[in-house]
mmCIF file of C-alpha atoms in Angstrom:
data_model
loop_
_atom_site.group_PDB
_atom_site.id
_atom_site.type_symbol
_atom_site.label_atom_id
_atom_site.label_comp_id
_atom_site.label_asym_id
_atom_site.label_seq_id
_atom_site.Cartn_x
_atom_site.Cartn_y
_atom_site.Cartn_z
ATOM 1 C CA LYS A 1 0.000 0.000 0.000
ATOM 2 C CA GLN A 2 1.338 3.438 -0.927
ATOM 3 C CA GLU A 3 1.479 5.632 2.156
ATOM 4 C CA VAL A 4 3.063 8.958 3.035
ATOM 5 C CA THR A 5 4.057 9.826 6.588
ATOM 6 C CA GLN A 6 5.131 13.184 7.970
ATOM 7 C CA ILE A 7 7.065 13.686 11.182
ATOM 8 C CA PRO A 8 6.659 15.561 13.429
ATOM 9 C CA ALA A 9 2.906 16.231 13.449
ATOM 10 C CA ALA A 10 3.519 19.589 15.108
ATOM 11 C CA LEU A 11 6.552 21.757 15.680
ATOM 12 C CA SER A 12 7.055 24.996 17.580
ATOM 13 C CA VAL A 13 10.282 26.950 17.194
ATOM 14 C CA PRO A 14 11.552 30.443 18.033
ATOM 15 C CA GLU A 15 11.990 32.899 15.206
ATOM 16 C CA GLY A 16 15.306 32.659 13.393
ATOM 17 C CA GLU A 17 15.827 28.944 13.782
ATOM 18 C CA ASN A 18 16.621 26.677 10.881
ATOM 19 C CA LEU A 19 14.330 23.668 10.793
ATOM 20 C CA VAL A 20 13.696 20.425 8.953
ATOM 21 C CA LEU A 21 10.376 18.779 8.196
ATOM 22 C CA ASN A 22 10.374 15.116 7.262
ATOM 23 C CA CYS A 23 8.343 13.107 4.796
ATOM 24 C CA SER A 24 8.632 9.377 4.135
ATOM 25 C CA PHE A 25 6.885 7.205 1.557
ATOM 26 C CA THR A 26 6.516 3.441 1.456
ATOM 27 C CA ASP A 27 6.859 2.875 -2.306
ATOM 28 C CA SER A 28 10.047 4.396 -3.697
ATOM 29 C CA ALA A 29 8.913 4.242 -7.359
ATOM 30 C CA ILE A 30 7.630 7.799 -7.306
ATOM 31 C CA TYR A 31 7.068 10.052 -10.298
ATOM 32 C CA ASN A 32 7.532 13.275 -8.366
ATOM 33 C CA LEU A 33 6.974 14.808 -4.936
ATOM 34 C CA GLN A 34 5.367 18.131 -4.105
ATOM 35 C CA TRP A 35 5.527 20.197 -0.917
ATOM 36 C CA PHE A 36 2.584 22.438 -0.071
ATOM 37 C CA ARG A 37 1.742 24.998 2.555
ATOM 38 C CA GLN A 38 -1.738 25.470 3.974
ATOM 39 C CA ASP A 39 -2.755 28.450 6.056
ATOM 40 C CA PRO A 40 -5.813 28.077 8.332
ATOM 41 C CA GLY A 41 -9.028 28.162 6.326
ATOM 42 C CA LYS A 42 -7.156 28.519 3.059
ATOM 43 C CA GLY A 43 -6.254 26.307 0.152
ATOM 44 C CA LEU A 44 -2.955 24.612 -0.594
ATOM 45 C CA THR A 45 -0.087 26.667 -1.958
ATOM 46 C CA SER A 46 2.545 24.771 -3.896
ATOM 47 C CA LEU A 47 6.045 25.384 -2.551
ATOM 48 C CA LEU A 48 8.347 23.024 -4.402
ATOM 49 C CA LEU A 49 8.078 20.187 -6.900
ATOM 50 C CA ILE A 50 10.889 17.630 -7.073
ATOM 51 C CA GLN A 51 11.049 15.297 -10.011
ATOM 52 C CA SER A 52 12.065 11.683 -9.411
ATOM 53 C CA SER A 53 15.383 12.301 -11.179
ATOM 54 C CA GLN A 54 16.274 15.273 -8.968
ATOM 55 C CA ARG A 55 17.984 15.341 -5.583
ATOM 56 C CA GLU A 56 16.861 18.762 -4.417
ATOM 57 C CA GLN A 57 15.025 21.952 -5.269
ATOM 58 C CA THR A 58 15.423 25.406 -3.790
ATOM 59 C CA SER A 59 13.163 28.419 -3.584
ATOM 60 C CA GLY A 60 14.279 31.327 -1.439
ATOM 61 C CA ARG A 61 14.683 30.123 2.150
ATOM 62 C CA LEU A 62 13.210 26.723 1.299
ATOM 63 C CA ASN A 63 15.171 23.688 0.204
ATOM 64 C CA ALA A 64 13.605 20.303 -0.457
ATOM 65 C CA SER A 65 15.645 17.154 -0.870
ATOM 66 C CA LEU A 66 14.658 13.771 -2.214
ATOM 67 C CA ASP A 67 16.205 10.373 -1.523
ATOM 68 C CA LYS A 68 14.151 7.876 -3.500
ATOM 69 C CA SER A 69 16.098 4.819 -2.414
ATOM 70 C CA SER A 70 15.367 5.435 1.245
ATOM 71 C CA GLY A 71 11.852 6.744 0.590
ATOM 72 C CA ARG A 72 12.432 10.143 2.175
ATOM 73 C CA SER A 73 12.160 13.834 1.492
ATOM 74 C CA THR A 74 12.997 16.739 3.748
ATOM 75 C CA LEU A 75 11.925 20.359 3.648
ATOM 76 C CA TYR A 76 14.525 22.690 5.111
ATOM 77 C CA ILE A 77 13.419 26.173 6.144
ATOM 78 C CA ALA A 78 16.229 28.620 6.853
ATOM 79 C CA ALA A 79 15.955 31.512 9.287
ATOM 80 C CA SER A 80 12.321 30.841 10.145
ATOM 81 C CA GLN A 81 9.878 33.746 10.511
ATOM 82 C CA PRO A 82 6.451 34.030 12.185
ATOM 83 C CA GLY A 83 4.947 34.262 8.700
ATOM 84 C CA ASP A 84 6.145 30.711 8.055
ATOM 85 C CA SER A 85 3.586 29.431 10.567
ATOM 86 C CA ALA A 86 1.275 27.082 8.674
ATOM 87 C CA THR A 87 0.671 23.401 7.985
ATOM 88 C CA TYR A 88 3.182 21.879 5.588
ATOM 89 C CA LEU A 89 2.053 18.970 3.456
ATOM 90 C CA CYS A 90 4.053 16.464 1.475
ATOM 91 C CA ALA A 91 2.396 14.690 -1.466
ATOM 92 C CA VAL A 92 3.682 11.991 -3.782
ATOM 93 C CA ARG A 93 2.667 11.216 -7.354
ATOM 94 C CA TYR A 94 3.276 7.709 -8.684
ATOM 95 C CA ASN A 95 2.340 8.044 -12.324
ATOM 96 C CA GLN A 96 1.790 10.611 -15.027
ATOM 97 C CA GLY A 97 -1.953 10.466 -14.383
ATOM 98 C CA GLY A 98 -1.170 12.580 -11.431
ATOM 99 C CA LYS A 99 -3.237 11.674 -8.386
ATOM 100 C CA LEU A 100 -1.405 12.809 -5.266
ATOM 101 C CA ILE A 101 -1.037 10.803 -2.066
ATOM 102 C CA PHE A 102 -0.730 13.109 0.920
ATOM 103 C CA GLY A 103 0.855 12.881 4.313
ATOM 104 C CA GLN A 104 -1.046 14.202 7.318
ATOM 105 C CA GLY A 105 1.049 17.328 7.480
ATOM 106 C CA THR A 106 3.284 19.088 9.981
ATOM 107 C CA GLU A 107 1.779 22.054 11.797
ATOM 108 C CA LEU A 108 4.541 24.616 12.234
ATOM 109 C CA SER A 109 4.412 27.506 14.672
ATOM 110 C CA VAL A 110 7.218 30.073 14.635
ATOM 111 C CA LYS A 111 7.197 32.258 17.762
ATOM 112 C CA PRO A 112 8.421 35.855 17.568
ATOM 113 C CA GLU B 1 -4.630 34.900 -14.252
ATOM 114 C CA ALA B 2 -7.290 33.449 -11.956
ATOM 115 C CA GLY B 3 -6.391 30.400 -9.924
ATOM 116 C CA VAL B 4 -8.591 27.411 -9.129
ATOM 117 C CA THR B 5 -11.897 28.692 -7.777
ATOM 118 C CA GLN B 6 -14.353 26.755 -5.667
ATOM 119 C CA PHE B 7 -17.929 27.574 -4.681
ATOM 120 C CA PRO B 8 -19.276 27.808 -2.072
ATOM 121 C CA SER B 9 -16.543 28.333 0.498
ATOM 122 C CA HIS B 10 -18.767 26.955 3.241
ATOM 123 C CA SER B 11 -21.938 24.889 3.267
ATOM 124 C CA VAL B 12 -23.991 23.659 6.194
ATOM 125 C CA ILE B 13 -26.752 21.203 5.341
ATOM 126 C CA GLU B 14 -28.917 18.714 7.159
ATOM 127 C CA LYS B 15 -28.458 14.989 6.872
ATOM 128 C CA GLY B 16 -30.402 13.695 3.903
ATOM 129 C CA GLN B 17 -30.192 16.905 1.902
ATOM 130 C CA THR B 18 -28.340 17.405 -1.353
ATOM 131 C CA VAL B 19 -25.333 19.653 -1.880
ATOM 132 C CA THR B 20 -23.493 20.541 -5.070
ATOM 133 C CA LEU B 21 -19.945 21.829 -4.994
ATOM 134 C CA ARG B 22 -18.410 23.599 -7.956
ATOM 135 C CA CYS B 23 -14.839 23.924 -9.163
ATOM 136 C CA ASP B 24 -13.509 26.208 -11.883
ATOM 137 C CA PRO B 25 -9.996 25.102 -12.853
ATOM 138 C CA ILE B 26 -7.267 27.305 -14.233
ATOM 139 C CA SER B 27 -8.061 28.081 -17.840
ATOM 140 C CA GLY B 28 -6.424 25.563 -20.159
ATOM 141 C CA HIS B 29 -5.896 22.919 -17.482
ATOM 142 C CA ASP B 30 -7.458 19.723 -18.779
ATOM 143 C CA ASN B 31 -6.593 17.689 -15.663
ATOM 144 C CA LEU B 32 -9.029 18.297 -12.817
ATOM 145 C CA TYR B 33 -8.977 16.483 -9.477
ATOM 146 C CA TRP B 34 -11.218 16.320 -6.452
ATOM 147 C CA TYR B 35 -9.843 15.589 -2.989
ATOM 148 C CA ARG B 36 -11.264 15.797 0.494
ATOM 149 C CA ARG B 37 -10.012 16.027 4.043
ATOM 150 C CA VAL B 38 -12.184 14.703 6.810
ATOM 151 C CA MET B 39 -11.489 15.648 10.431
ATOM 152 C CA GLY B 40 -8.156 14.385 11.693
ATOM 153 C CA LYS B 41 -7.241 12.564 8.509
ATOM 154 C CA GLU B 42 -4.983 13.261 5.576
ATOM 155 C CA ILE B 43 -6.192 14.722 2.293
ATOM 156 C CA LYS B 44 -7.474 11.878 0.111
ATOM 157 C CA PHE B 45 -8.028 11.617 -3.607
ATOM 158 C CA LEU B 46 -11.592 11.266 -4.878
ATOM 159 C CA LEU B 47 -11.410 11.367 -8.663
ATOM 160 C CA HIS B 48 -9.618 12.669 -11.728
ATOM 161 C CA PHE B 49 -10.995 14.133 -14.953
ATOM 162 C CA VAL B 50 -9.106 14.572 -18.183
ATOM 163 C CA LYS B 51 -11.219 17.094 -20.044
ATOM 164 C CA GLU B 52 -14.768 15.748 -19.678
ATOM 165 C CA SER B 53 -13.776 12.108 -19.138
ATOM 166 C CA LYS B 54 -13.382 10.399 -15.782
ATOM 167 C CA GLN B 55 -9.865 9.025 -15.778
ATOM 168 C CA ASP B 56 -9.804 7.588 -12.272
ATOM 169 C CA GLU B 57 -12.673 7.503 -9.811
ATOM 170 C CA SER B 58 -11.159 4.967 -7.450
ATOM 171 C CA GLY B 59 -11.369 7.326 -4.499
ATOM 172 C CA MET B 60 -15.097 8.009 -4.634
ATOM 173 C CA PRO B 61 -16.485 6.679 -1.356
ATOM 174 C CA ASN B 62 -19.893 5.464 -2.559
ATOM 175 C CA ASN B 63 -22.664 6.079 -5.058
ATOM 176 C CA ARG B 64 -24.011 9.058 -3.114
ATOM 177 C CA PHE B 65 -21.228 11.063 -4.737
ATOM 178 C CA LEU B 66 -21.548 12.128 -8.367
ATOM 179 C CA ALA B 67 -18.987 14.206 -10.210
ATOM 180 C CA GLU B 68 -19.472 15.774 -13.614
ATOM 181 C CA ARG B 69 -17.452 17.920 -15.947
ATOM 182 C CA THR B 70 -19.675 18.657 -18.898
ATOM 183 C CA GLY B 71 -17.819 20.397 -21.698
ATOM 184 C CA GLY B 72 -14.499 19.840 -20.017
ATOM 185 C CA THR B 73 -14.452 23.163 -18.204
ATOM 186 C CA TYR B 74 -15.840 23.503 -14.685
ATOM 187 C CA SER B 75 -16.752 20.506 -12.564
ATOM 188 C CA THR B 76 -19.442 19.780 -10.011
ATOM 189 C CA LEU B 77 -19.476 17.291 -7.169
ATOM 190 C CA LYS B 78 -22.911 16.391 -5.879
ATOM 191 C CA VAL B 79 -23.562 14.575 -2.626
ATOM 192 C CA GLN B 80 -27.051 13.074 -2.434
ATOM 193 C CA PRO B 81 -28.217 12.316 0.186
ATOM 194 C CA ALA B 82 -25.590 13.751 2.507
ATOM 195 C CA GLU B 83 -24.563 11.833 5.606
ATOM 196 C CA LEU B 84 -22.792 13.059 8.749
ATOM 197 C CA GLU B 85 -19.532 11.383 7.746
ATOM 198 C CA ASP B 86 -19.410 13.448 4.555
ATOM 199 C CA SER B 87 -18.413 16.504 6.584
ATOM 200 C CA GLY B 88 -14.978 17.803 5.711
ATOM 201 C CA VAL B 89 -13.121 20.079 3.358
ATOM 202 C CA TYR B 90 -13.396 19.315 -0.353
ATOM 203 C CA PHE B 91 -10.533 20.513 -2.520
ATOM 204 C CA CYS B 92 -10.283 20.807 -6.249
ATOM 205 C CA ALA B 93 -6.993 20.929 -8.142
ATOM 206 C CA SER B 94 -6.027 21.386 -11.766
ATOM 207 C CA ARG B 95 -2.931 20.659 -13.812
ATOM 208 C CA LEU B 96 -1.779 21.026 -17.388
ATOM 209 C CA LEU B 97 -2.281 18.044 -19.659
ATOM 210 C CA GLY B 98 0.554 16.559 -21.652
ATOM 211 C CA ALA B 99 3.347 18.254 -19.767
ATOM 212 C CA VAL B 100 5.435 15.926 -17.676
ATOM 213 C CA ASN B 101 6.070 16.759 -14.056
ATOM 214 C CA THR B 102 3.914 19.852 -13.778
ATOM 215 C CA GLU B 103 2.628 20.948 -10.425
ATOM 216 C CA ALA B 104 -0.969 20.771 -9.281
ATOM 217 C CA PHE B 105 -2.728 23.993 -8.247
ATOM 218 C CA PHE B 106 -5.376 23.816 -5.567
ATOM 219 C CA GLY B 107 -8.462 25.851 -4.810
ATOM 220 C CA GLN B 108 -9.274 27.219 -1.372
ATOM 221 C CA GLY B 109 -11.634 24.346 -0.658
ATOM 222 C CA THR B 110 -15.299 24.017 0.302
ATOM 223 C CA ARG B 111 -15.946 23.289 3.955
ATOM 224 C CA LEU B 112 -19.000 21.023 4.141
ATOM 225 C CA THR B 113 -20.763 20.472 7.436
ATOM 226 C CA VAL B 114 -23.580 17.942 7.610
ATOM 227 C CA VAL B 115 -25.716 18.255 10.749
#
């Protein structure tokens, strides 16, 4: 069964800290992996898309890595800010058809 | 350019009633997906349209749910009759067709509460 797990479920850090969110998937034959952010009551905002052939992607203070063989991805957030507070979701696609399998998310709180 | 738009943003209905959710994808996106998140669970796939055709409806929970995409533009998801366990947030997403490894764009979701 294809499952996606995110650890931790919740994380609270002081402003300025660098942090890592983890995502693991049971079937390593992925097509690509997408990280999203969800603010309370809002939709999902795409942060980064990593193709199966890539090892990492960067956007501003965000860096996502992918290790297919071990079934893991990490989202690194540098110099965290209160505005980064949100739920971060990892989702995996296994074929070109494109349905996403989601983890439960990590709820991040960055304290000023 | 407008993003994925969903209507309504919230809906509260009584058990046994009918509700219809609407999704307008990004213009030109032939892939359209419905997902939902019920309380305490992860977001789960419901079904996938390519233009007006249902490509994958393996996630539809039962025959009380009916999705349509007439003309290959906007889509509707009807729940009839609604049950308490149908409460949750229903998301729609769209993606370009034919391009490999393109990202999915999500709407803001419809929060459905069945009482």
